[in-house]
Short mmCIF file of C-alpha atoms in Angstrom, two decimals:
data_model
loop_
_atom_site.label_atom_id
_atom_site.label_comp_id
_atom_site.label_asym_id
_atom_site.label_seq_id
_atom_site.Cartn_x
_atom_site.Cartn_y
_atom_site.Cartn_z
CA UNK V 1 -0.43 0.44 -0.14
CA UNK V 2 1.37 3.68 -0.50
CA UNK V 3 2.26 5.03 3.04
CA UNK V 4 2.37 8.66 1.77
CA UNK V 5 -2.12 8.39 1.99
CA UNK V 6 -1.15 7.85 6.64
CA UNK V 7 -1.49 10.11 8.84
CA UNK V 8 -4.22 12.24 5.61
CA UNK V 9 -7.36 12.77 4.88
CA UNK V 10 -7.68 10.67 1.47
CA UNK V 11 -10.07 11.59 -0.93
CA UNK V 12 -11.48 8.80 -2.45
CA UNK V 13 -14.71 8.42 -4.44
CA UNK V 14 -18.65 6.94 -2.36
CA UNK V 15 -21.80 6.43 -3.05
CA UNK V 16 -23.54 8.55 -0.95
CA UNK V 17 -27.08 8.28 -0.24
CA UNK V 18 -28.94 11.45 0.72
CA UNK V 19 -32.13 10.86 0.61
CA UNK V 20 -34.85 7.33 1.99
CA UNK V 21 -35.64 5.33 -1.38
CA UNK V 22 -33.33 7.64 -4.42
CA UNK V 23 -30.93 6.33 -6.11
CA UNK V 24 -27.45 6.26 -4.62
CA UNK V 25 -25.07 9.21 -6.04
CA UNK V 26 -20.66 8.98 -6.48
CA UNK V 27 -20.13 11.69 -5.59
CA UNK V 28 -16.34 13.51 -3.46
CA UNK V 29 -15.66 12.15 0.22
CA UNK V 30 -13.10 13.10 2.30
CA UNK V 31 -12.09 10.31 4.04
CA UNK V 32 -10.28 10.70 8.08
CA UNK V 33 -7.59 8.95 9.86
CA UNK V 34 -8.54 6.23 11.96
CA UNK V 35 -8.31 7.16 15.31
CA UNK V 36 -7.46 4.89 18.51
CA UNK V 37 -8.10 1.18 18.09
CA UNK V 38 -9.52 1.69 14.77
CA UNK V 39 -8.65 0.80 11.08
CA UNK V 40 -9.21 2.64 7.47
CA UNK V 41 -9.55 0.31 4.34
CA UNK V 42 -9.21 -0.09 0.78
CA UNK V 43 -11.63 -1.15 -0.33
CA UNK V 44 -12.19 -3.61 -3.20
CA UNK V 45 -15.16 -5.45 -4.05
CA UNK V 46 -18.54 -5.04 -2.05
CA UNK V 47 -22.14 -6.90 -2.76
CA UNK V 48 -24.88 -6.23 -1.90
CA UNK V 49 -27.31 -7.28 0.72
CA UNK V 50 -31.24 -7.09 1.72
CA UNK V 51 -29.83 -4.68 5.10
CA UNK V 52 -28.94 -2.42 2.88
CA UNK V 53 -31.88 -2.09 0.89
CA UNK V 54 -33.77 -2.25 4.29
CA UNK V 55 -32.50 0.68 5.75
CA UNK V 56 -32.44 2.64 2.38
CA UNK V 57 -36.27 2.41 1.82
CA UNK V 58 -36.56 3.78 5.61
CA UNK V 59 -39.47 2.27 6.10
CA UNK V 60 -39.56 0.45 9.14
CA UNK V 61 -37.05 3.34 11.42
CA UNK V 62 -35.62 5.94 11.87
CA UNK V 63 -33.71 7.54 8.76
CA UNK V 64 -30.51 8.41 8.93
CA UNK V 65 -28.62 10.31 5.87
CA UNK V 66 -26.94 11.33 4.39
CA UNK V 67 -25.08 8.03 4.52
CA UNK V 68 -22.85 5.55 3.11
CA UNK V 69 -24.42 2.14 2.93
CA UNK V 70 -22.41 -1.09 2.73
CA UNK V 71 -21.52 -3.90 5.01
CA UNK V 72 -20.28 -6.73 3.00
CA UNK V 73 -16.89 -6.37 1.63
CA UNK V 74 -13.24 -7.34 1.05
CA UNK V 75 -10.20 -4.53 0.88
CA UNK V 76 -6.67 -3.92 2.38
CA UNK V 77 -5.72 -2.29 5.81
CA UNK V 78 -4.31 1.36 4.43
CA UNK V 79 -3.42 2.66 7.19
CA UNK V 80 -4.32 1.53 11.35
CA UNK V 81 -4.54 4.02 14.23
CA UNK V 82 -3.08 3.92 17.97
CA UNK V 83 -3.64 1.14 19.28
CA UNK V 84 -3.28 -1.74 17.01
CA UNK V 85 -1.53 -4.60 17.00
CA UNK V 86 -2.56 -7.09 14.93
CA UNK V 87 -2.59 -5.32 11.53
CA UNK V 88 -0.75 -3.94 9.24
CA UNK V 89 -1.42 -1.41 5.98
CA UNK V 90 -1.07 -4.34 3.14
CA UNK V 91 -3.16 -7.07 5.65
CA UNK V 92 -5.77 -8.65 3.57
CA UNK V 93 -8.86 -8.15 4.97
CA UNK V 94 -13.07 -8.74 5.80
CA UNK V 95 -14.91 -5.39 7.32
CA UNK V 96 -17.99 -7.40 9.39
CA UNK V 97 -21.16 -5.43 10.94
CA UNK V 98 -20.78 -7.09 13.90
CA UNK V 99 -17.39 -6.88 16.20
CA UNK V 100 -15.36 -8.53 18.62
CA UNK V 101 -13.78 -7.11 21.23
CA UNK V 102 -12.06 -9.72 22.96
CA UNK V 103 -12.33 -8.61 26.15
CA UNK V 104 -16.36 -8.56 27.35
CA UNK V 105 -18.27 -11.65 28.86
CA UNK V 106 -19.91 -12.66 25.53
CA UNK V 107 -16.39 -12.72 23.55
CA UNK V 108 -15.10 -14.30 25.87
CA UNK V 109 -18.11 -17.15 26.12
CA UNK V 110 -17.65 -19.96 24.06
CA UNK V 111 -21.39 -19.45 23.61
CA UNK V 112 -21.81 -16.36 22.11
CA UNK V 113 -20.36 -13.91 19.38
CA UNK V 114 -22.55 -11.56 21.18
CA UNK V 115 -20.43 -8.39 21.49
CA UNK V 116 -21.32 -6.22 24.27
CA UNK V 117 -18.99 -3.10 22.85
CA UNK V 118 -19.34 -4.20 18.66
CA UNK V 119 -22.15 -5.72 18.27
CA UNK V 120 -24.85 -4.46 15.46
CA UNK V 121 -26.04 -1.01 15.93
CA UNK V 122 -27.97 0.33 13.31
CA UNK V 123 -29.42 3.46 15.09
CA UNK V 124 -25.26 5.18 15.17
CA UNK V 125 -23.87 7.36 12.01
CA UNK V 126 -20.72 7.79 13.85
CA UNK V 127 -17.51 6.45 15.26
CA UNK V 128 -17.80 4.65 18.99
CA UNK V 129 -14.15 6.64 19.79
CA UNK V 130 -15.22 10.39 19.13
CA UNK V 131 -18.85 9.71 17.87
CA UNK V 132 -17.96 11.60 15.31
CA UNK V 133 -18.39 10.05 11.67
CA UNK V 134 -15.29 9.79 9.13
CA UNK V 135 -16.74 10.81 6.54
CA UNK V 136 -17.90 14.86 4.71
CA UNK V 137 -18.20 16.64 1.99
CA UNK V 138 -17.40 20.42 2.30
CA UNK V 139 -17.76 19.75 5.61
CA UNK V 140 -20.58 18.69 5.73
CA UNK V 141 -20.87 14.73 7.83
CA UNK V 142 -21.80 12.07 6.20
CA UNK V 143 -22.70 9.39 8.37
CA UNK V 144 -21.84 5.86 8.97
CA UNK V 145 -24.29 2.64 8.54
CA UNK V 146 -23.25 -0.53 11.15
CA UNK V 147 -20.03 0.43 11.05
CA UNK V 148 -19.27 -0.61 7.38
CA UNK V 149 -19.49 1.77 5.39
CA UNK V 150 -17.97 0.17 2.32
CA UNK V 151 -19.92 1.82 -0.90
CA UNK V 152 -16.42 4.43 -0.46
CA UNK V 153 -13.35 3.50 -1.71
CA UNK V 154 -12.18 3.45 1.70
CA UNK V 155 -13.86 3.61 5.15
CA UNK V 156 -12.34 3.17 8.46
CA UNK V 157 -14.06 0.83 11.09
CA UNK V 158 -12.94 -0.69 14.49
CA UNK V 159 -10.42 -2.65 14.70
CA UNK V 160 -12.58 -5.13 16.45
CA UNK V 161 -15.12 -5.07 13.20
CA UNK V 162 -12.24 -6.86 10.82
CA UNK V 163 -11.06 -9.65 10.20
CA UNK V 164 -7.71 -10.94 8.93
CA UNK V 165 -7.40 -13.58 6.00
CA UNK V 166 -5.37 -16.13 3.27
CA UNK V 167 -4.55 -12.85 0.97
CA UNK V 168 -4.48 -15.94 -1.65
CA UNK V 169 -8.27 -15.76 -0.95
CA UNK V 170 -10.30 -13.65 -3.99
CA UNK V 171 -11.82 -10.79 -2.32
CA UNK V 172 -14.46 -10.61 -4.90
CA UNK V 173 -15.65 -14.60 -4.03
CA UNK V 174 -14.85 -14.10 -0.30
CA UNK V 175 -16.66 -10.80 0.49
CA UNK V 176 -20.60 -12.83 0.61
CA UNK V 177 -18.82 -13.96 3.92
CA UNK V 178 -18.72 -10.70 5.44
CA UNK V 179 -22.42 -11.23 5.85
CA UNK V 180 -25.28 -13.26 4.50
CA UNK V 181 -23.64 -16.13 3.69
CA UNK V 182 -22.03 -16.28 6.86
CA UNK V 183 -25.24 -16.08 8.25
CA UNK V 184 -27.10 -18.79 6.78
CA UNK V 185 -24.19 -21.76 6.51
CA UNK V 186 -23.79 -20.81 10.69
CA UNK V 187 -26.96 -21.33 11.86
CA UNK V 188 -26.90 -24.82 9.89
CA UNK V 189 -24.04 -26.32 10.34
CA UNK V 190 -23.08 -24.43 14.15
CA UNK V 191 -26.28 -23.94 15.76
CA UNK V 192 -29.22 -26.22 13.91
CA UNK V 193 -25.77 -29.28 14.00
CA UNK V 194 -27.61 -32.01 11.73
CA UNK V 195 -25.93 -35.02 11.33
CA UNK V 196 -25.25 -36.47 8.63
CA UNK V 197 -28.43 -38.23 6.53
CA UNK V 198 -30.73 -36.35 8.51
CA UNK V 199 -33.64 -34.52 7.18
CA UNK V 200 -33.50 -30.54 7.08
CA UNK V 201 -36.26 -27.98 5.87
CA UNK V 202 -35.47 -24.32 5.20
CA UNK V 203 -37.61 -21.61 5.21
CA UNK V 204 -36.70 -18.71 2.88
CA UNK V 205 -34.48 -19.67 -0.16
CA UNK V 206 -33.09 -16.44 -1.09
CA UNK V 207 -29.79 -16.39 -0.97
CA UNK V 208 -30.02 -16.99 2.34
CA UNK V 209 -31.12 -19.43 3.22
CA UNK V 210 -29.39 -20.99 0.49
CA UNK V 211 -26.71 -20.98 2.58
CA UNK V 212 -28.66 -22.80 4.97
CA UNK V 213 -29.31 -25.26 2.67
CA UNK V 214 -25.40 -25.87 1.75
CA UNK V 215 -25.09 -25.79 6.00
CA UNK V 216 -27.20 -29.16 5.56
CA UNK V 217 -25.55 -30.59 2.49
CA UNK V 218 -22.01 -30.18 3.95
CA UNK V 219 -23.55 -31.27 6.86
CA UNK V 220 -24.24 -34.58 5.05
CA UNK V 221 -28.62 -33.99 5.14
CA UNK V 222 -30.43 -36.71 3.56
CA UNK V 223 -33.76 -34.34 2.50
CA UNK V 224 -33.38 -30.88 2.03
CA UNK V 225 -36.45 -29.31 1.93
CA UNK V 226 -36.80 -25.75 0.62
CA UNK V 227 -40.27 -23.84 1.54
CA UNK V 228 -41.26 -20.65 -0.32
CA UNK V 229 -43.63 -18.71 -1.74
CA UNK V 230 -41.78 -18.32 -5.03
CA UNK V 231 -42.08 -20.90 -6.20
CA UNK V 232 -39.71 -20.78 -9.33
CA UNK V 233 -37.27 -20.27 -6.16
CA UNK V 234 -36.66 -24.05 -6.41
CA UNK V 235 -34.75 -25.12 -9.97
CA UNK V 236 -31.82 -22.91 -7.97
CA UNK V 237 -32.36 -24.24 -5.02
CA UNK V 238 -31.33 -27.79 -6.54
CA UNK V 239 -27.85 -26.23 -6.45
CA UNK V 240 -27.65 -25.65 -3.09
CA UNK V 241 -28.91 -29.53 -1.96
CA UNK V 242 -32.64 -28.50 -1.47
CA UNK V 243 -34.39 -31.77 -2.01
CA UNK V 244 -37.55 -31.22 -2.05
CA UNK V 245 -39.98 -28.34 -2.59
CA UNK V 246 -42.69 -27.59 -0.17
CA UNK V 247 -45.33 -23.70 -1.57
CA UNK V 248 -47.43 -22.71 1.25
CA UNK V 249 -50.10 -21.73 -1.19
CA UNK V 250 -50.37 -24.64 -2.65
CA UNK V 251 -51.65 -26.46 0.43
CA UNK V 252 -54.71 -25.58 2.31
CA UNK V 253 -53.65 -26.90 5.38
CA UNK V 254 -50.97 -25.44 7.66
CA UNK V 255 -47.39 -26.40 6.00
CA UNK V 256 -45.68 -27.35 9.55
CA UNK V 257 -48.61 -30.38 8.81
CA UNK V 258 -47.32 -31.10 5.56
CA UNK V 259 -43.83 -31.20 6.53
CA UNK V 260 -45.20 -33.55 9.50
CA UNK V 261 -47.28 -36.06 7.03
CA UNK V 262 -43.67 -35.76 4.67
CA UNK V 263 -41.53 -37.08 7.19
CA UNK V 264 -43.16 -39.67 9.73
CA UNK V 265 -43.83 -36.42 12.05
CA UNK V 266 -41.54 -33.81 11.29
CA UNK V 267 -38.11 -32.29 10.07
CA UNK V 268 -35.20 -33.61 12.49
CA UNK V 269 -34.29 -29.89 12.39
CA UNK V 270 -35.71 -26.85 10.71
CA UNK V 271 -33.72 -22.73 9.55
CA UNK V 272 -35.44 -19.92 9.20
CA UNK V 273 -34.92 -17.00 7.16
CA UNK V 274 -37.18 -14.82 6.24
CA UNK V 275 -38.44 -12.69 9.32
CA UNK V 276 -42.22 -13.86 8.86
CA UNK V 277 -43.50 -15.04 11.64
CA UNK V 278 -45.95 -17.22 10.21
CA UNK V 279 -42.99 -19.32 9.30
CA UNK V 280 -40.67 -18.75 12.61
CA UNK V 281 -44.26 -20.79 14.17
CA UNK V 282 -44.22 -22.82 11.68
CA UNK V 283 -40.39 -23.71 11.51
CA UNK V 284 -40.86 -24.48 15.00
CA UNK V 285 -43.78 -26.51 14.83
CA UNK V 286 -42.90 -28.84 11.33
CA UNK V 287 -39.98 -30.36 13.97
CA UNK V 288 -39.91 -33.83 15.42
CA UNK V 289 -41.22 -34.02 18.85
CA UNK V 290 -38.25 -35.97 21.69
CA UNK V 291 -35.64 -33.94 19.03
CA UNK V 292 -36.63 -31.82 16.79
CA UNK V 293 -34.00 -27.89 17.28
CA UNK V 294 -35.30 -25.14 14.94
CA UNK V 295 -33.02 -22.62 14.83
CA UNK V 296 -34.64 -18.90 14.10
CA UNK V 297 -32.95 -15.78 12.99
CA UNK V 298 -35.16 -13.97 10.54
CA UNK V 299 -35.63 -10.35 11.26
CA UNK V 300 -39.35 -10.17 12.84
CA UNK V 301 -41.71 -6.76 13.06
CA UNK V 302 -41.43 -5.22 16.11
CA UNK V 303 -44.65 -5.99 16.99
CA UNK V 304 -45.09 -9.66 16.03
CA UNK V 305 -45.57 -12.56 18.70
CA UNK V 306 -44.27 -15.78 18.74
CA UNK V 307 -47.06 -17.91 19.62
CA UNK V 308 -47.20 -21.98 20.15
CA UNK V 309 -49.38 -24.43 22.37
CA UNK V 310 -46.58 -25.15 25.57
CA UNK V 311 -46.98 -28.78 24.63
CA UNK V 312 -45.10 -28.32 21.26
CA UNK V 313 -42.47 -27.60 24.32
CA UNK V 314 -42.97 -30.15 26.65
CA UNK V 315 -42.55 -32.68 23.97
CA UNK V 316 -38.82 -32.43 23.13
CA UNK V 317 -39.01 -29.39 20.03
CA UNK V 318 -36.53 -27.14 20.88
CA UNK V 319 -36.50 -23.45 19.78
CA UNK V 320 -32.65 -21.51 19.25
CA UNK V 321 -31.85 -18.33 17.56
CA UNK V 322 -29.01 -17.25 16.13
CA UNK V 323 -27.39 -13.71 15.45
CA UNK V 324 -24.70 -13.61 12.39
CA UNK V 325 -24.85 -17.74 12.58
CA UNK V 326 -22.88 -17.86 15.50
CA UNK V 327 -19.91 -16.47 13.83
CA UNK V 328 -17.82 -14.77 16.40
CA UNK V 329 -15.99 -12.54 13.19
CA UNK V 330 -12.33 -12.63 14.22
CA UNK V 331 -11.81 -15.40 15.52
CA UNK V 332 -13.44 -17.22 13.55
CA UNK V 333 -14.33 -15.73 9.52
CA UNK V 334 -10.95 -15.97 9.12
CA UNK V 335 -11.50 -20.39 9.25
CA UNK V 336 -14.06 -20.31 6.79
CA UNK V 337 -12.57 -18.54 4.51
CA UNK V 338 -10.04 -21.31 4.56
CA UNK V 339 -13.27 -24.15 3.80
CA UNK V 340 -13.94 -21.73 0.67
CA UNK V 341 -9.86 -22.66 0.00
CA UNK V 342 -9.15 -25.77 0.53
CA UNK V 343 -12.56 -26.26 -2.16
CA UNK V 344 -14.72 -27.40 1.23
CA UNK V 345 -17.27 -24.63 0.67
CA UNK V 346 -19.04 -22.75 -2.72
CA UNK V 347 -19.89 -19.92 -3.19
CA UNK V 348 -19.38 -18.88 -6.87
CA UNK V 349 -22.66 -20.00 -6.83
CA UNK V 350 -24.30 -17.36 -4.68
CA UNK V 351 -22.46 -14.57 -7.16
CA UNK V 352 -24.92 -13.85 -9.70
CA UNK V 353 -24.15 -10.57 -11.01
CA UNK V 354 -21.41 -8.22 -10.86
CA UNK V 355 -21.59 -3.82 -11.88
CA UNK V 356 -18.75 -1.93 -11.59
CA UNK V 357 -18.88 1.09 -8.97
CA UNK V 358 -19.82 3.26 -11.27
CA UNK V 359 -23.23 1.50 -11.63
CA UNK V 360 -23.88 0.56 -8.90
CA UNK V 361 -27.74 1.64 -8.73
CA UNK V 362 -28.33 -1.66 -11.12
CA UNK V 363 -27.06 -3.68 -8.14
CA UNK V 364 -30.30 -1.98 -5.90
CA UNK V 365 -32.11 -3.28 -8.79
CA UNK V 366 -30.79 -6.27 -8.41
CA UNK V 367 -32.55 -6.77 -5.46
CA UNK V 368 -35.66 -5.13 -5.94
CA UNK V 369 -36.60 -7.03 -8.67
CA UNK V 370 -35.38 -10.67 -6.89
CA UNK V 371 -33.49 -11.58 -10.11
CA UNK V 372 -30.23 -13.75 -8.94
CA UNK V 373 -28.60 -14.17 -5.59
CA UNK V 374 -25.51 -11.81 -4.41
CA UNK V 375 -24.58 -8.77 -6.53
CA UNK V 376 -20.63 -7.88 -6.65
CA UNK V 377 -19.47 -4.25 -7.28
CA UNK V 378 -15.91 -4.08 -8.62
CA UNK V 379 -14.95 -0.69 -6.62
CA UNK V 380 -12.03 0.14 -9.46
CA UNK V 381 -14.38 -0.21 -12.74
#
């Protein structure tokens, strides 16, 4: 990395969202140097996740604009702030929307990845160190998004939200691991933990649901039942190990009953990826009594309530939730990258589009149309 930028303000291009739902505008922004426990990254590839679109639309939360979105990405460390010891300029990294301080009770627990200091905060648009943004245009602050803001050629991130990875890993592929794909994969492999030969139901066959299906395939599940309201998704889902498809609209009984009939009493494991409260309840009620485990990670509406009869719990069905697939970002993501490098995990099939940075709005159009899975954005194009 060129060292002449260290300690200096960098002027670069960023895609700025000036207001909710309006196309992003490529602007020249100023990116301040990293402060204590921060790193400045040169982003080489970023991809669009539904979470970016959700907060860009700003229909269900407090709008915060102008803002630089983006949180799935791969890049290289340009410079580090005071106190940063485990990263140096030139390191290849994945920035992550949640973090690992390595000091709090959650980070020290083998069971949790919900860091007290750095867990996701969608309302905060500034850095923790001083409560200020590192981005500005002509002196006007531009807000950060989930501590990453990767729709910029350079960004500043807390060191605890940066995973150092194998420099041989292709950043245009592994960038998708910094959010959705790891979330789905880990929900199955780390939390549901299906055994070889087991039956698994996956609710929601978008990119994250297909990552959950991929986890079931890797685990050796014999039947992977995909549940989705869009029957067109089944053909694509076969590439990820889905063996059967159920569209709840095709049946006149609850989908959990349909699945119970298909499987002789219920599946061994289910993973819910939609955020629909009905899907959450169905995912729980479709697992087999005695040993069935349901894992939820779709984000529900704030007024939703989960309702099921207590007998379902008494009959030894287990309900679990997960956040980012139970991966600790700094400790675990480098190992997931190695699984890809060892050909144990396929990522190419999740990437259905690629656009240059100048055409970033096309990525939003693809997602709004439900066209494909992940769109990777080349920052140097």
